[in-house]
Coordinates of C-alpha atoms in Angstrom, one line a residue:
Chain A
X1 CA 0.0 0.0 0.0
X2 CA 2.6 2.2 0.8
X3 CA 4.9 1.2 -1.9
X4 CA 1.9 2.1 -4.2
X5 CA 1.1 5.3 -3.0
X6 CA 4.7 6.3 -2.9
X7 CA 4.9 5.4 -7.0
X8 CA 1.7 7.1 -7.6
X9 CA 3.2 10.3 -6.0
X10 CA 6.1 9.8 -8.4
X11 CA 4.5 9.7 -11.7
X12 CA 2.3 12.4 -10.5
X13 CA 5.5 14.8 -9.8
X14 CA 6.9 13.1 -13.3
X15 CA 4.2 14.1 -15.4
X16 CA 4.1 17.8 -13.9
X17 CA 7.9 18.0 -14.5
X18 CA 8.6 16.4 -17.6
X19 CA 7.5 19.3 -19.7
X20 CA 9.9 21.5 -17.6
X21 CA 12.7 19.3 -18.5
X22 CA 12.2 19.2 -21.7
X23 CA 12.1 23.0 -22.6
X24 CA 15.1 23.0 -20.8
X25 CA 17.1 20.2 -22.6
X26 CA 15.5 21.7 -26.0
X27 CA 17.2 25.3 -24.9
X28 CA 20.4 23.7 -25.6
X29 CA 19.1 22.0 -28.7
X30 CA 20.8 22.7 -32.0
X31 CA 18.4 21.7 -34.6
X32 CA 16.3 24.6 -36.2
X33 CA 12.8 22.6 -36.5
X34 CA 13.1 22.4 -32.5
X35 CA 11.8 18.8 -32.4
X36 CA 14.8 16.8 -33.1
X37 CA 18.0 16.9 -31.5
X38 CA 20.9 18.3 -33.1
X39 CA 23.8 18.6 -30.9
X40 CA 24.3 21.1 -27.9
X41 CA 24.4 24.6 -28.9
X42 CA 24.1 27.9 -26.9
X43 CA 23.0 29.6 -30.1
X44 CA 19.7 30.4 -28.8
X45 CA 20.4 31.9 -25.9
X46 CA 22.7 34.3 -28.1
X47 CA 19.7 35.0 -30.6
X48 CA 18.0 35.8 -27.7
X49 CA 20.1 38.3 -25.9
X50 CA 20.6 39.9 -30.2
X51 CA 17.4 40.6 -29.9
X52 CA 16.9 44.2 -29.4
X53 CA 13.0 44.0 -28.4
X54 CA 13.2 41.3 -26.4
X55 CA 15.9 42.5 -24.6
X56 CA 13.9 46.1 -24.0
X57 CA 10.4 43.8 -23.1
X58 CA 12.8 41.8 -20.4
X59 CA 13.7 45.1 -18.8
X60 CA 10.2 46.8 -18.7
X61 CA 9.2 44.0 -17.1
X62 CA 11.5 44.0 -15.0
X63 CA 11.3 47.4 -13.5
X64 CA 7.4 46.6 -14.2
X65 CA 7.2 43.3 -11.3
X66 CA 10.3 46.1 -9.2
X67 CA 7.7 48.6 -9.0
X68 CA 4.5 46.8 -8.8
X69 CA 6.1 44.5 -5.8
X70 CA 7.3 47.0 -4.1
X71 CA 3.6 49.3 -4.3
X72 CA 1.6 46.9 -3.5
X73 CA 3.7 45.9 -0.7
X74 CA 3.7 49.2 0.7
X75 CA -0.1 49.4 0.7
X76 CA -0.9 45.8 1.4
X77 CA 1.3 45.9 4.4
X78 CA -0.8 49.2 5.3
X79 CA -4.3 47.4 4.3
X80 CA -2.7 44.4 7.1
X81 CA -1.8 46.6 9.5
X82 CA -5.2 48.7 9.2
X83 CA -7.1 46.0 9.5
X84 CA -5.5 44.0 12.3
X85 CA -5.7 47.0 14.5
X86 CA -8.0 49.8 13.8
X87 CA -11.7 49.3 14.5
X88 CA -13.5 51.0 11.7
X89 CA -16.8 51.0 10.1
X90 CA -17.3 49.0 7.0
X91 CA -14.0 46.8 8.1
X92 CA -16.1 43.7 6.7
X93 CA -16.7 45.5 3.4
X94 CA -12.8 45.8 3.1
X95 CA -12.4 42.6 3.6
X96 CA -14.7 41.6 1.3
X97 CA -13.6 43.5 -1.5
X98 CA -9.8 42.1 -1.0
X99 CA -11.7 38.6 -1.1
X100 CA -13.3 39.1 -4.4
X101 CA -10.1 40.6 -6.0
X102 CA -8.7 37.0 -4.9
X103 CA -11.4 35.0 -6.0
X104 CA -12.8 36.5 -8.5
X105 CA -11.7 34.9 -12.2
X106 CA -8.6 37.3 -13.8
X107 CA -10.6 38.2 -16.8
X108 CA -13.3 39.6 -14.9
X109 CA -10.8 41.9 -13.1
X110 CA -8.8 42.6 -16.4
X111 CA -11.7 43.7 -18.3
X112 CA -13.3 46.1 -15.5
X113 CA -9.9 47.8 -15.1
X114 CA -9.9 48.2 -19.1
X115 CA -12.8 49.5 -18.7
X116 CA -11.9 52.0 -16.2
X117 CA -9.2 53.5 -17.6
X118 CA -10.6 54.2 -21.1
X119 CA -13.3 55.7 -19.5
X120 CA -11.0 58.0 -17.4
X121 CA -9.0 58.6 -20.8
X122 CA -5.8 57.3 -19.0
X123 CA -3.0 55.8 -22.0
X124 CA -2.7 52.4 -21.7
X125 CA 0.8 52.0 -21.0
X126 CA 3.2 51.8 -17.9
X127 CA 0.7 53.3 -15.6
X128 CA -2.0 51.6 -16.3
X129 CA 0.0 48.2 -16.3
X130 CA 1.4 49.4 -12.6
X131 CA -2.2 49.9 -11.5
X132 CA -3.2 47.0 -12.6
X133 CA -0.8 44.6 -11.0
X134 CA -0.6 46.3 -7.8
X135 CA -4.4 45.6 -7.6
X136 CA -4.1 41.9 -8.3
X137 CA -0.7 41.5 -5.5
X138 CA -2.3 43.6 -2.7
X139 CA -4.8 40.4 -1.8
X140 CA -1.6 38.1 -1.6
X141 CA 0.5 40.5 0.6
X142 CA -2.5 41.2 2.8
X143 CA -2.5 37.5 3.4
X144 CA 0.9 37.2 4.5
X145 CA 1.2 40.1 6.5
X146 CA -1.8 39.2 8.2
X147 CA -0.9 35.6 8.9
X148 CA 2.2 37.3 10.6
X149 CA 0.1 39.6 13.0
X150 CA -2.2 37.2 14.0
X151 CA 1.0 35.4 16.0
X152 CA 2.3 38.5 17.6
X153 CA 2.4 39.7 21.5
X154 CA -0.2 42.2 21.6
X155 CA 1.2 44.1 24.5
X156 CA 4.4 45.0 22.7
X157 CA 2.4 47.7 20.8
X158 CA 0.8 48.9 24.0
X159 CA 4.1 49.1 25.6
X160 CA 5.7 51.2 23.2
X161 CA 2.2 53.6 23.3
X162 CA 2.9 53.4 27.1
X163 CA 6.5 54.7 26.4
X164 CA 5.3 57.6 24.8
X165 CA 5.7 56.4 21.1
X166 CA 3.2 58.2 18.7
X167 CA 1.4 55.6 16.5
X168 CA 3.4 56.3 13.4
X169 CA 6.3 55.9 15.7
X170 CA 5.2 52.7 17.2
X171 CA 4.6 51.1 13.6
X172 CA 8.0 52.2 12.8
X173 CA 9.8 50.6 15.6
X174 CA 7.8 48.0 16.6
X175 CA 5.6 46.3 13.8
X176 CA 7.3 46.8 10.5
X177 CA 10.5 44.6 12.1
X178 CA 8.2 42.1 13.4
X179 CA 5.9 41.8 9.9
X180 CA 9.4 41.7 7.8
X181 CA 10.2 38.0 6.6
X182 CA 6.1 38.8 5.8
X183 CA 6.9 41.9 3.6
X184 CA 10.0 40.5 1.6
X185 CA 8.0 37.0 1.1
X186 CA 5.0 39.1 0.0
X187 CA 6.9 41.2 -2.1
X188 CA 8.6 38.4 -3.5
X189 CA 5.2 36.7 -4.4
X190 CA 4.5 40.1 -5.9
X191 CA 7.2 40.3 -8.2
X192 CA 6.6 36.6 -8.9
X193 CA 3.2 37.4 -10.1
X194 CA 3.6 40.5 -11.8
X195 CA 6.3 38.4 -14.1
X196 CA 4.4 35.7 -15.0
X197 CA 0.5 37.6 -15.5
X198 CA -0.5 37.3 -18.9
X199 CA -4.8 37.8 -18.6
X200 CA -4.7 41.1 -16.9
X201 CA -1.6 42.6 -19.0
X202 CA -3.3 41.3 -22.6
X203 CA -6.2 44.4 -21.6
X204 CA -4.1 47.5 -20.1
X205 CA -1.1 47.1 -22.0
X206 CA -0.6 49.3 -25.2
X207 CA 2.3 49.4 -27.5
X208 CA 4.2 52.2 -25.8
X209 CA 5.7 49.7 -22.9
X210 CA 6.0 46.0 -24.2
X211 CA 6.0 43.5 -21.4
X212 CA 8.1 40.0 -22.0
X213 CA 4.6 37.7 -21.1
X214 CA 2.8 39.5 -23.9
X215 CA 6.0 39.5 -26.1
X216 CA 6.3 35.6 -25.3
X217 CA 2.7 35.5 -26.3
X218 CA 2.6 36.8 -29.4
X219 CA 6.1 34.4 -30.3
X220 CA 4.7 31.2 -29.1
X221 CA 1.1 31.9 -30.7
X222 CA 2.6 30.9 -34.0
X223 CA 4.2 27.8 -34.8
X224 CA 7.6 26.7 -32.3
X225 CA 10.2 29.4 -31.5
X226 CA 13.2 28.2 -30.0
X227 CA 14.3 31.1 -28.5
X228 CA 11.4 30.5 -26.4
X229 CA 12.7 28.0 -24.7
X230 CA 16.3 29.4 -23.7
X231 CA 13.6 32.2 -22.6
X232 CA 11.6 29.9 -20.7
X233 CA 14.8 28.9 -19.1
X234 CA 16.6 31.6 -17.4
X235 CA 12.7 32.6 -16.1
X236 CA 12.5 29.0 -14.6
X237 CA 16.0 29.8 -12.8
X238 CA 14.7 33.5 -11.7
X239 CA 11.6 32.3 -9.9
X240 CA 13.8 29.1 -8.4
X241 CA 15.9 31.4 -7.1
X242 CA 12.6 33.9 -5.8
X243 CA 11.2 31.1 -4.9
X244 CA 14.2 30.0 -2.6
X245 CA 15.1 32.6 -1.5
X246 CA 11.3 33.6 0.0
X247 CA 10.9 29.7 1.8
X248 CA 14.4 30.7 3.1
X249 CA 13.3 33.9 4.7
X250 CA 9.8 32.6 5.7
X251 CA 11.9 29.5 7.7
X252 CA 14.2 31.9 9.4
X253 CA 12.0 34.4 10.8
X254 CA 10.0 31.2 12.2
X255 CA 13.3 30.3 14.4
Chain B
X1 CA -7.1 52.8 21.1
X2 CA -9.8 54.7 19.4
X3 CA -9.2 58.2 18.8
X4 CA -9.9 60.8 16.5
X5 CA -8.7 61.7 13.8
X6 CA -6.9 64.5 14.8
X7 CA -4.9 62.5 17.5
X8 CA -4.0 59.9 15.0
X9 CA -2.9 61.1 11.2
X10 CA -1.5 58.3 10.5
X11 CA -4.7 56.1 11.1
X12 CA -6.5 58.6 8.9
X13 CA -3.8 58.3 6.2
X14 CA -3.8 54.8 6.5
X15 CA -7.5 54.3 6.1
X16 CA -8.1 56.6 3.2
X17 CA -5.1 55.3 1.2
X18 CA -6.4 51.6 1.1
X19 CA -9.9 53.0 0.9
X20 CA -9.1 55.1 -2.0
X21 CA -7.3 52.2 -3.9
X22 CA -10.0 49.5 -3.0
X23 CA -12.8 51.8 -4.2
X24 CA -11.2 53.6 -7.0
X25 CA -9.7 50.3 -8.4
X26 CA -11.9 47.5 -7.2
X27 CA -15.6 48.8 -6.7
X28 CA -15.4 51.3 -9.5
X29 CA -14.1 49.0 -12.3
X30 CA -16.9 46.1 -10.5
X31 CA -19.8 48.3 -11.2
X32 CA -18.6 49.4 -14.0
X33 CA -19.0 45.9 -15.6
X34 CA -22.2 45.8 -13.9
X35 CA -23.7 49.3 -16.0
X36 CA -21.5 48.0 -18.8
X37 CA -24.0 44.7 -19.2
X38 CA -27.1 46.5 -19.4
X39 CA -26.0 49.3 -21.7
X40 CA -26.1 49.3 -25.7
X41 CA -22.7 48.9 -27.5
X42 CA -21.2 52.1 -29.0
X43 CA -18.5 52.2 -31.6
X44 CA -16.9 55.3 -30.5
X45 CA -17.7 55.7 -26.6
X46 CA -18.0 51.8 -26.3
X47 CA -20.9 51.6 -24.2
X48 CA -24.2 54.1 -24.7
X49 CA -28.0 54.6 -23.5
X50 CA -30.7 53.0 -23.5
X51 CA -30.5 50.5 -20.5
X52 CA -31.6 46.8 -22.0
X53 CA -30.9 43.5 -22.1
X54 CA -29.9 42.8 -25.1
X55 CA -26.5 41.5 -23.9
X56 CA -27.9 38.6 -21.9
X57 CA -30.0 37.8 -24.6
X58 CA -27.7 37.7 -26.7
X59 CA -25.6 35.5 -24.6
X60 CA -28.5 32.8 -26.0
X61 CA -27.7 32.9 -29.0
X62 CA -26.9 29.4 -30.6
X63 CA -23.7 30.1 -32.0
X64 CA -22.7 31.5 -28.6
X65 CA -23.9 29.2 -26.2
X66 CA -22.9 26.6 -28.1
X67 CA -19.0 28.5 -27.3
X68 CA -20.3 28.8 -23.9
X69 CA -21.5 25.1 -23.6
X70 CA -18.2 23.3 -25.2
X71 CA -16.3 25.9 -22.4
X72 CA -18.2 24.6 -19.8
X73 CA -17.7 20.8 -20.6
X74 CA -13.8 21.5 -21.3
X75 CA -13.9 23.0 -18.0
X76 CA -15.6 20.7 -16.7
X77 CA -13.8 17.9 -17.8
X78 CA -10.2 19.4 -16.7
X79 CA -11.6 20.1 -12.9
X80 CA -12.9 16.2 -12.8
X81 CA -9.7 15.1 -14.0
X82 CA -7.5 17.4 -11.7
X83 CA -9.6 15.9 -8.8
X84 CA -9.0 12.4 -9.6
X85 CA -5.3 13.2 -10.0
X86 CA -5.4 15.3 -7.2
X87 CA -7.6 13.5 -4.5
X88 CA -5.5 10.2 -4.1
X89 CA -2.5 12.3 -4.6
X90 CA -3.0 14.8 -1.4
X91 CA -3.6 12.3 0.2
X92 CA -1.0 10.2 -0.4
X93 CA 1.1 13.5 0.7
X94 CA -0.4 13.7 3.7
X95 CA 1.2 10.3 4.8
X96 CA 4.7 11.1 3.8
X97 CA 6.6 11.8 6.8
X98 CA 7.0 15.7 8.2
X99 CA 10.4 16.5 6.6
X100 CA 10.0 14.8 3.1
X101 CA 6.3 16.5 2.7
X102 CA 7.8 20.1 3.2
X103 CA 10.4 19.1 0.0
X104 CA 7.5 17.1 -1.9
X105 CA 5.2 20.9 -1.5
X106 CA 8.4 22.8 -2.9
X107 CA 8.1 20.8 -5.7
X108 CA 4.4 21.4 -6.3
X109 CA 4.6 25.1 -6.7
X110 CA 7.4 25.6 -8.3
X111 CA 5.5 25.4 -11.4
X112 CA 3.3 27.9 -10.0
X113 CA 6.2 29.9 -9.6
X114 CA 7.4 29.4 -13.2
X115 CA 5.8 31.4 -16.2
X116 CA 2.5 30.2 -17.1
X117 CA 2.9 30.6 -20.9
X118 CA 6.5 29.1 -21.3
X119 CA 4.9 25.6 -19.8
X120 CA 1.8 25.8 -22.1
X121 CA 4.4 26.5 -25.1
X122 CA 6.4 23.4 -23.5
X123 CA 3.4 21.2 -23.8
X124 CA 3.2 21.9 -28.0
X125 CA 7.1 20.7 -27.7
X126 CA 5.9 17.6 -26.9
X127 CA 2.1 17.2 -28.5
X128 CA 3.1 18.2 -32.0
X129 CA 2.2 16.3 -34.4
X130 CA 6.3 15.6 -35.3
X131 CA 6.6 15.8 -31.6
X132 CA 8.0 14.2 -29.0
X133 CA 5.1 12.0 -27.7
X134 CA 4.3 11.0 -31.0
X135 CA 8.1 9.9 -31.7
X136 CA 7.3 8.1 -28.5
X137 CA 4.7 5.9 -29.9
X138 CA 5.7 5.2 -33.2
X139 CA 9.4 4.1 -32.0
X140 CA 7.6 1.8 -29.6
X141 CA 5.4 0.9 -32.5
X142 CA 1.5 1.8 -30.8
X143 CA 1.3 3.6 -33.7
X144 CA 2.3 3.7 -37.3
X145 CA 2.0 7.4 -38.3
X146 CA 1.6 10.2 -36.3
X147 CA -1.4 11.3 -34.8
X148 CA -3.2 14.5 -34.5
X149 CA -2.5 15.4 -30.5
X150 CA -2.2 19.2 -31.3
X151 CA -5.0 21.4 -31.6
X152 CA -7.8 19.2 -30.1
X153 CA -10.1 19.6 -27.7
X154 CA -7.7 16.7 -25.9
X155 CA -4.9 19.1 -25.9
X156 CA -6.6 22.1 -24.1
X157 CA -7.7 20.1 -21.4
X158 CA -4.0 18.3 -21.1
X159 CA -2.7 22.2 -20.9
X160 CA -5.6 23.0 -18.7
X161 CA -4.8 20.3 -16.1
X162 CA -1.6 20.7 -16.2
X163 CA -1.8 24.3 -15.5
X164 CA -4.6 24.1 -12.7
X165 CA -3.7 20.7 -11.0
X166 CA -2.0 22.2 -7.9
X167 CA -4.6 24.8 -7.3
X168 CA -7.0 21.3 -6.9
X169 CA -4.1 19.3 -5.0
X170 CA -3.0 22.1 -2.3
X171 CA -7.0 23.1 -0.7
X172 CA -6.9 19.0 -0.8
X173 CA -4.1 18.3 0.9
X174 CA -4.7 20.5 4.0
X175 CA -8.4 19.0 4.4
X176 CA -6.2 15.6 4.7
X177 CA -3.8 17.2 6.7
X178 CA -6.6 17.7 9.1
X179 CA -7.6 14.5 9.0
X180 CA -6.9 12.5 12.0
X181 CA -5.7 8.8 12.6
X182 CA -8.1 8.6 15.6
X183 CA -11.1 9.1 13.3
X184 CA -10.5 6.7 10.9
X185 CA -9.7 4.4 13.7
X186 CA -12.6 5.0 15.3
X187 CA -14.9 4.3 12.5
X188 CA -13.1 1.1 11.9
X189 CA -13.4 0.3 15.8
X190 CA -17.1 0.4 15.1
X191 CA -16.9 -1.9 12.7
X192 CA -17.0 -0.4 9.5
X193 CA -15.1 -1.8 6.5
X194 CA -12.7 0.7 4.4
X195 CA -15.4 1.2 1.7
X196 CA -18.0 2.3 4.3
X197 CA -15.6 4.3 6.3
X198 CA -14.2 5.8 2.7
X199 CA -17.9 7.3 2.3
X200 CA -18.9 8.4 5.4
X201 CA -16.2 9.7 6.9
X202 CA -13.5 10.4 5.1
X203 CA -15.4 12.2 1.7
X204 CA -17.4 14.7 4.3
X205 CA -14.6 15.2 6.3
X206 CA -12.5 16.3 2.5
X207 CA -15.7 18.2 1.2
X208 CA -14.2 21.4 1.8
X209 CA -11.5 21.0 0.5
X210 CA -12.9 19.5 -3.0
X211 CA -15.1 22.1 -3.3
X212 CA -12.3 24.5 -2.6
X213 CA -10.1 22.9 -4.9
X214 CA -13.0 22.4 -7.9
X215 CA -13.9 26.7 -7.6
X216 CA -9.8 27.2 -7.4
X217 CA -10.4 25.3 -11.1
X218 CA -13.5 25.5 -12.6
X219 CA -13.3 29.2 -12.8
X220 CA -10.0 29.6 -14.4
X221 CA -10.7 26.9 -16.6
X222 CA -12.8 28.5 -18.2
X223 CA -11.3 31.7 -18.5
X224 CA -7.0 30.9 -19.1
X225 CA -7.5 31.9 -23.0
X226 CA -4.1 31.5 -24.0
X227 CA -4.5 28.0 -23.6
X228 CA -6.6 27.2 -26.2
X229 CA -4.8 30.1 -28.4
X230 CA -1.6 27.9 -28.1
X231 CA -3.2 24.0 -27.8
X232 CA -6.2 24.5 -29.4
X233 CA -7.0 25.9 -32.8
X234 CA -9.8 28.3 -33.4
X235 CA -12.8 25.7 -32.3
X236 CA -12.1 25.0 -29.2
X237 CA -12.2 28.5 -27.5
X238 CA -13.1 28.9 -24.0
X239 CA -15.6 32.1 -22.3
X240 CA -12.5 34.1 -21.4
X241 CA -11.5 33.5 -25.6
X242 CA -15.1 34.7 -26.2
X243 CA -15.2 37.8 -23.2
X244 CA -11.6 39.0 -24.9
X245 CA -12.9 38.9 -28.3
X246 CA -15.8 41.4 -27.6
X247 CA -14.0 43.4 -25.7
X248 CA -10.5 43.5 -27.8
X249 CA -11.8 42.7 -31.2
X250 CA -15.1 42.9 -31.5
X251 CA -15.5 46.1 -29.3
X252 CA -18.5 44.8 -27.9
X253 CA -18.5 45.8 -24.5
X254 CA -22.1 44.9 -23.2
X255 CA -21.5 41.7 -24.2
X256 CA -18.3 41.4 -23.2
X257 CA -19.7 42.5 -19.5
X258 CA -22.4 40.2 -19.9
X259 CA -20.2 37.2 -20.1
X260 CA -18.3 38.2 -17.5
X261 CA -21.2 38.7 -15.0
X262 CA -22.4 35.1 -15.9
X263 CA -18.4 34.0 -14.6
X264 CA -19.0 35.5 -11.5
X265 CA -22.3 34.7 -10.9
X266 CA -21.2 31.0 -11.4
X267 CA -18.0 31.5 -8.9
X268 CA -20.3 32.9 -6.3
X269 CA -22.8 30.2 -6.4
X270 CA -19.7 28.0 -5.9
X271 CA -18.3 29.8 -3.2
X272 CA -22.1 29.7 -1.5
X273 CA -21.6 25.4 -1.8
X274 CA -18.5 26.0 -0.5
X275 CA -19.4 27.8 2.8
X276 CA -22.8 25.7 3.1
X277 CA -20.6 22.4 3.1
X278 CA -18.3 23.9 5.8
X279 CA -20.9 25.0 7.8
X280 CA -22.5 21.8 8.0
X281 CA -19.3 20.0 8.9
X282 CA -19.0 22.6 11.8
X283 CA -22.3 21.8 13.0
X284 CA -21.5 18.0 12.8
X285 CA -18.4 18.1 14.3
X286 CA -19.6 20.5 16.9

């Protein structure tokens, strides 16, 4: 029984993985029809990096997740705080609406935020992309800042207030050290999300700031590219590393 | 701890800042949609008086439902599979010992992690019809030419599963998690066999967590277009295919809306099932 259950667990983890390896192995791949293989080669990576868009899409993304993270971490962190502390009318409502940007389907959210900006007249560009994927992290960091407050020594606040710290000074000193592993982990799942989104960014992107999902998307709609692959790649190593790198930080602060 | 606003800036700054974002980016956009549904479509301003509902209607149309229909079943088809991968699998997860089930999670989202569209794309690598599954078969001679695996309805639900299955597995696994020895033990004490302690305990003790794990599916499952724009040729499109259409292409936007009000109508019926099945659990259990 255990023996079984131990093999099933093992083809399951095969199956999700062998489509992983293989981009990976194909990265390296020579051949130009991408399905045979021709000998190791690094050529695609080099076609990659000689690609002048690509290369400007990479770094708008880039600074695109940067920003985004780092926003919605700011605010969600704020949202956390507000909400495990204050008392306020319509708290529930709050709640609710972080709830339903969680839950609700991503095309639902893309299309009312298209909506709203060509209403407002706003360009669809890097603004409207920033707004956008702040809006979609802020749930996530909420979460995790949030699971980090609800674990805390409430009289360590009161202590400080008792000292004679103001509330913007108690925050400063007291809760943002203890909510940290929370922010970076949440800001790492920020960044990790802003990266990879390709529903909401396919509505509020225009052709003033390319993003590398959409760029991908439009490659990979068409027939086989194999710079998509080397691509696919060094993205697989990013979020291994963000990925990492968050469980590492999550593990310590629980020491 | 409750003092004005005078006393406390920072509170008040707090407060409106998250207020301001969640109702100027959330609730705005929302019923936005909403208005959007009822309206008539516009091609310069998009949307336009009268109020109707020619939208909805329209959503009846057989050329659409049919779309709508075919969505439904792909999606339906992918969450059914994901939860017959995924139910023996969490718990088979939950038995592994402590240290091993913290690596064996790592490895579960770190697809999740990894870009959504470079594993779809990965998936045509290997479905092609000169791919590498298909070099598979006919070099261990199942079959003699190669078949059409690409661009089927087969293929978006592969690319579907394989996209969703963790979001089924993870809800799963902590409803197992939960699940203690002393139960099953007790229900076997009372002398019943593993069939009758399989349906009566152990399913509504997991409920939650399948019903969990079927909205964390179902719903994206029928709105991930790039799946079927990369697996799945031009007839087998899913609603979020249709919803970006009218709203990219077609311009559409009451219809558009429309659609997209159906979606969430459907998650929040789910999420009512969800809640109702967790309730009565607590009131069991109680």
């Amino acid at each position: 029984m255990r023996w079984l259950s131990r093999s099933y667990l093992a083809l399951v983890y095969l199956l999700l993985y062998v489509p992983i390896v293989v981009l990976i192995v194909f990265s390296f791949n020579d051949s130009r029809t991408g399905y045979n293989w021709g000998g190791f080669s690094l050529r695609w990576y080099e076609s990659l990096f000689n690609n002048h868009a690509m290369v400007q899409a990479m770094w708008n993304s880039l600074w695109l997740a940067l920003t985004a993270a780092t926003v919605s971490t700011c605010i969600g962190a704020l949202t956390a705080l507000a909400l495990h502390r204050y008392r306020f009318r319509g708290k529930k409502v709050l709640n609710g609406m972080l709830f339903v940007v969680m839950m609700s389907p991503e095309i639902v959210l893309a299309i009312s935020l298209l909506g709203l900006f060509l209403l407002l007249g706003l360009k669809l560009g890097y603004v409207s992309l920033l707004l956008a994927h702040v809006t979609f992290c802020l749930p996530f960091v909420v979460i995790t800042v949030m699971a980090r407050l609800s674990g805390f020594d409430e009289r360590l606040p009161e202590a400080a207030r008792d000292l004679g710290a103001s509330d913007f000074t108690m925050t400063r000193t007291v809760l943002i050290p203890v909510i940290m592993p929370a922010l970076m982990a949440g800001w790492l799942l920020g960044f990790t999300l802003s990266m990879d989104d390709v529903v909401v960014s396919t509505f509020v992107s225009g052709p003033s700031y390319e993003i590398l999902p959409l760029r991908i998307y439009s490659m990979v709609r068409v027939g086989l590219k194999p710079e998509v692959n080397a691509l696919g790649t060094l993205l697989l190593v990013f979020s291994l590393v963000m990925l990492m790198l968050s469980q590492w930080i999550l593990s310590r602060s629980k020491q | 701890m409750m003092l004005s606003i005078k006393q406390q800036p920072f509170r008040a700054a707090v407060l409106v800042l998250v207020w301001g974002w969640l109702l100027f980016l959330v609730l705005a956009p929302n019923m936005l949609v909403v208005g959007a549904s009822v309206m008539t479509r516009d091609p310069s301003t998009f949307i336009a008086l009268p109020l109707n509902l020619d939208a909805y209607r329209q959503l009846f149309n057989p050329l659409y439902l049919e779309v709508f229909l075919h969505s439904l079943y792909m999606a339906a088809i992918t969450t059914l599979v994901c939860l017959l991968i995924g139910y023996p699998f969490a718990w088979a997860l939950s038995r592994v010992d402590k240290r091993q089930q913290m690596l064996l999670i790592f490895l579960l989202i770190v697809p999740f992690w990894t870009n959504s569209l470079v594993r779809t794309y990965a998936l045509k690598l290997i479905l092609a019809t000169n791919g590498l599954l298909n070099s598979a078969l006919i070099s261990l001679g199942v079959l003699d030419e190669p078949a059409q695996l690409l661009y089927t309805e087969g293929a978006v639900i592969v690319g579907l599963v394989y996209l969703l299955l963790p979001f089924m597995i993870l809800p799963l696994y902590s409803v197992f998690e939960d699940l203690r020895d002393d139960v099953l033990l007790a229900s076997h004490d009372l002398g019943a066999g593993r069939f009758a302690t399989f349906k009566n305990v152990i399913v509504p003790l997991t409920l939650p967590g399948v019903l969990a794990g079927v909205m964390l599916v179902l719903l994206p499952a029928m709105g991930l277009f790039f799946v079927p724009d990369i697996l799945g040729g031009s007839r087998n499109l899913l609603v979020g295919n249709v919803i970006k259409n009218q709203f990219l292409d077609a311009r559409n936007w009451p219809f558009g809306a429309a659609a997209s009000i159906v979606l969430t109508l459907t998650m929040a019926l789910l999420m009512f099932a969800h809640r109702l099945s967790k309730r009565r659990l607590g009131e069991e259990g109680a």
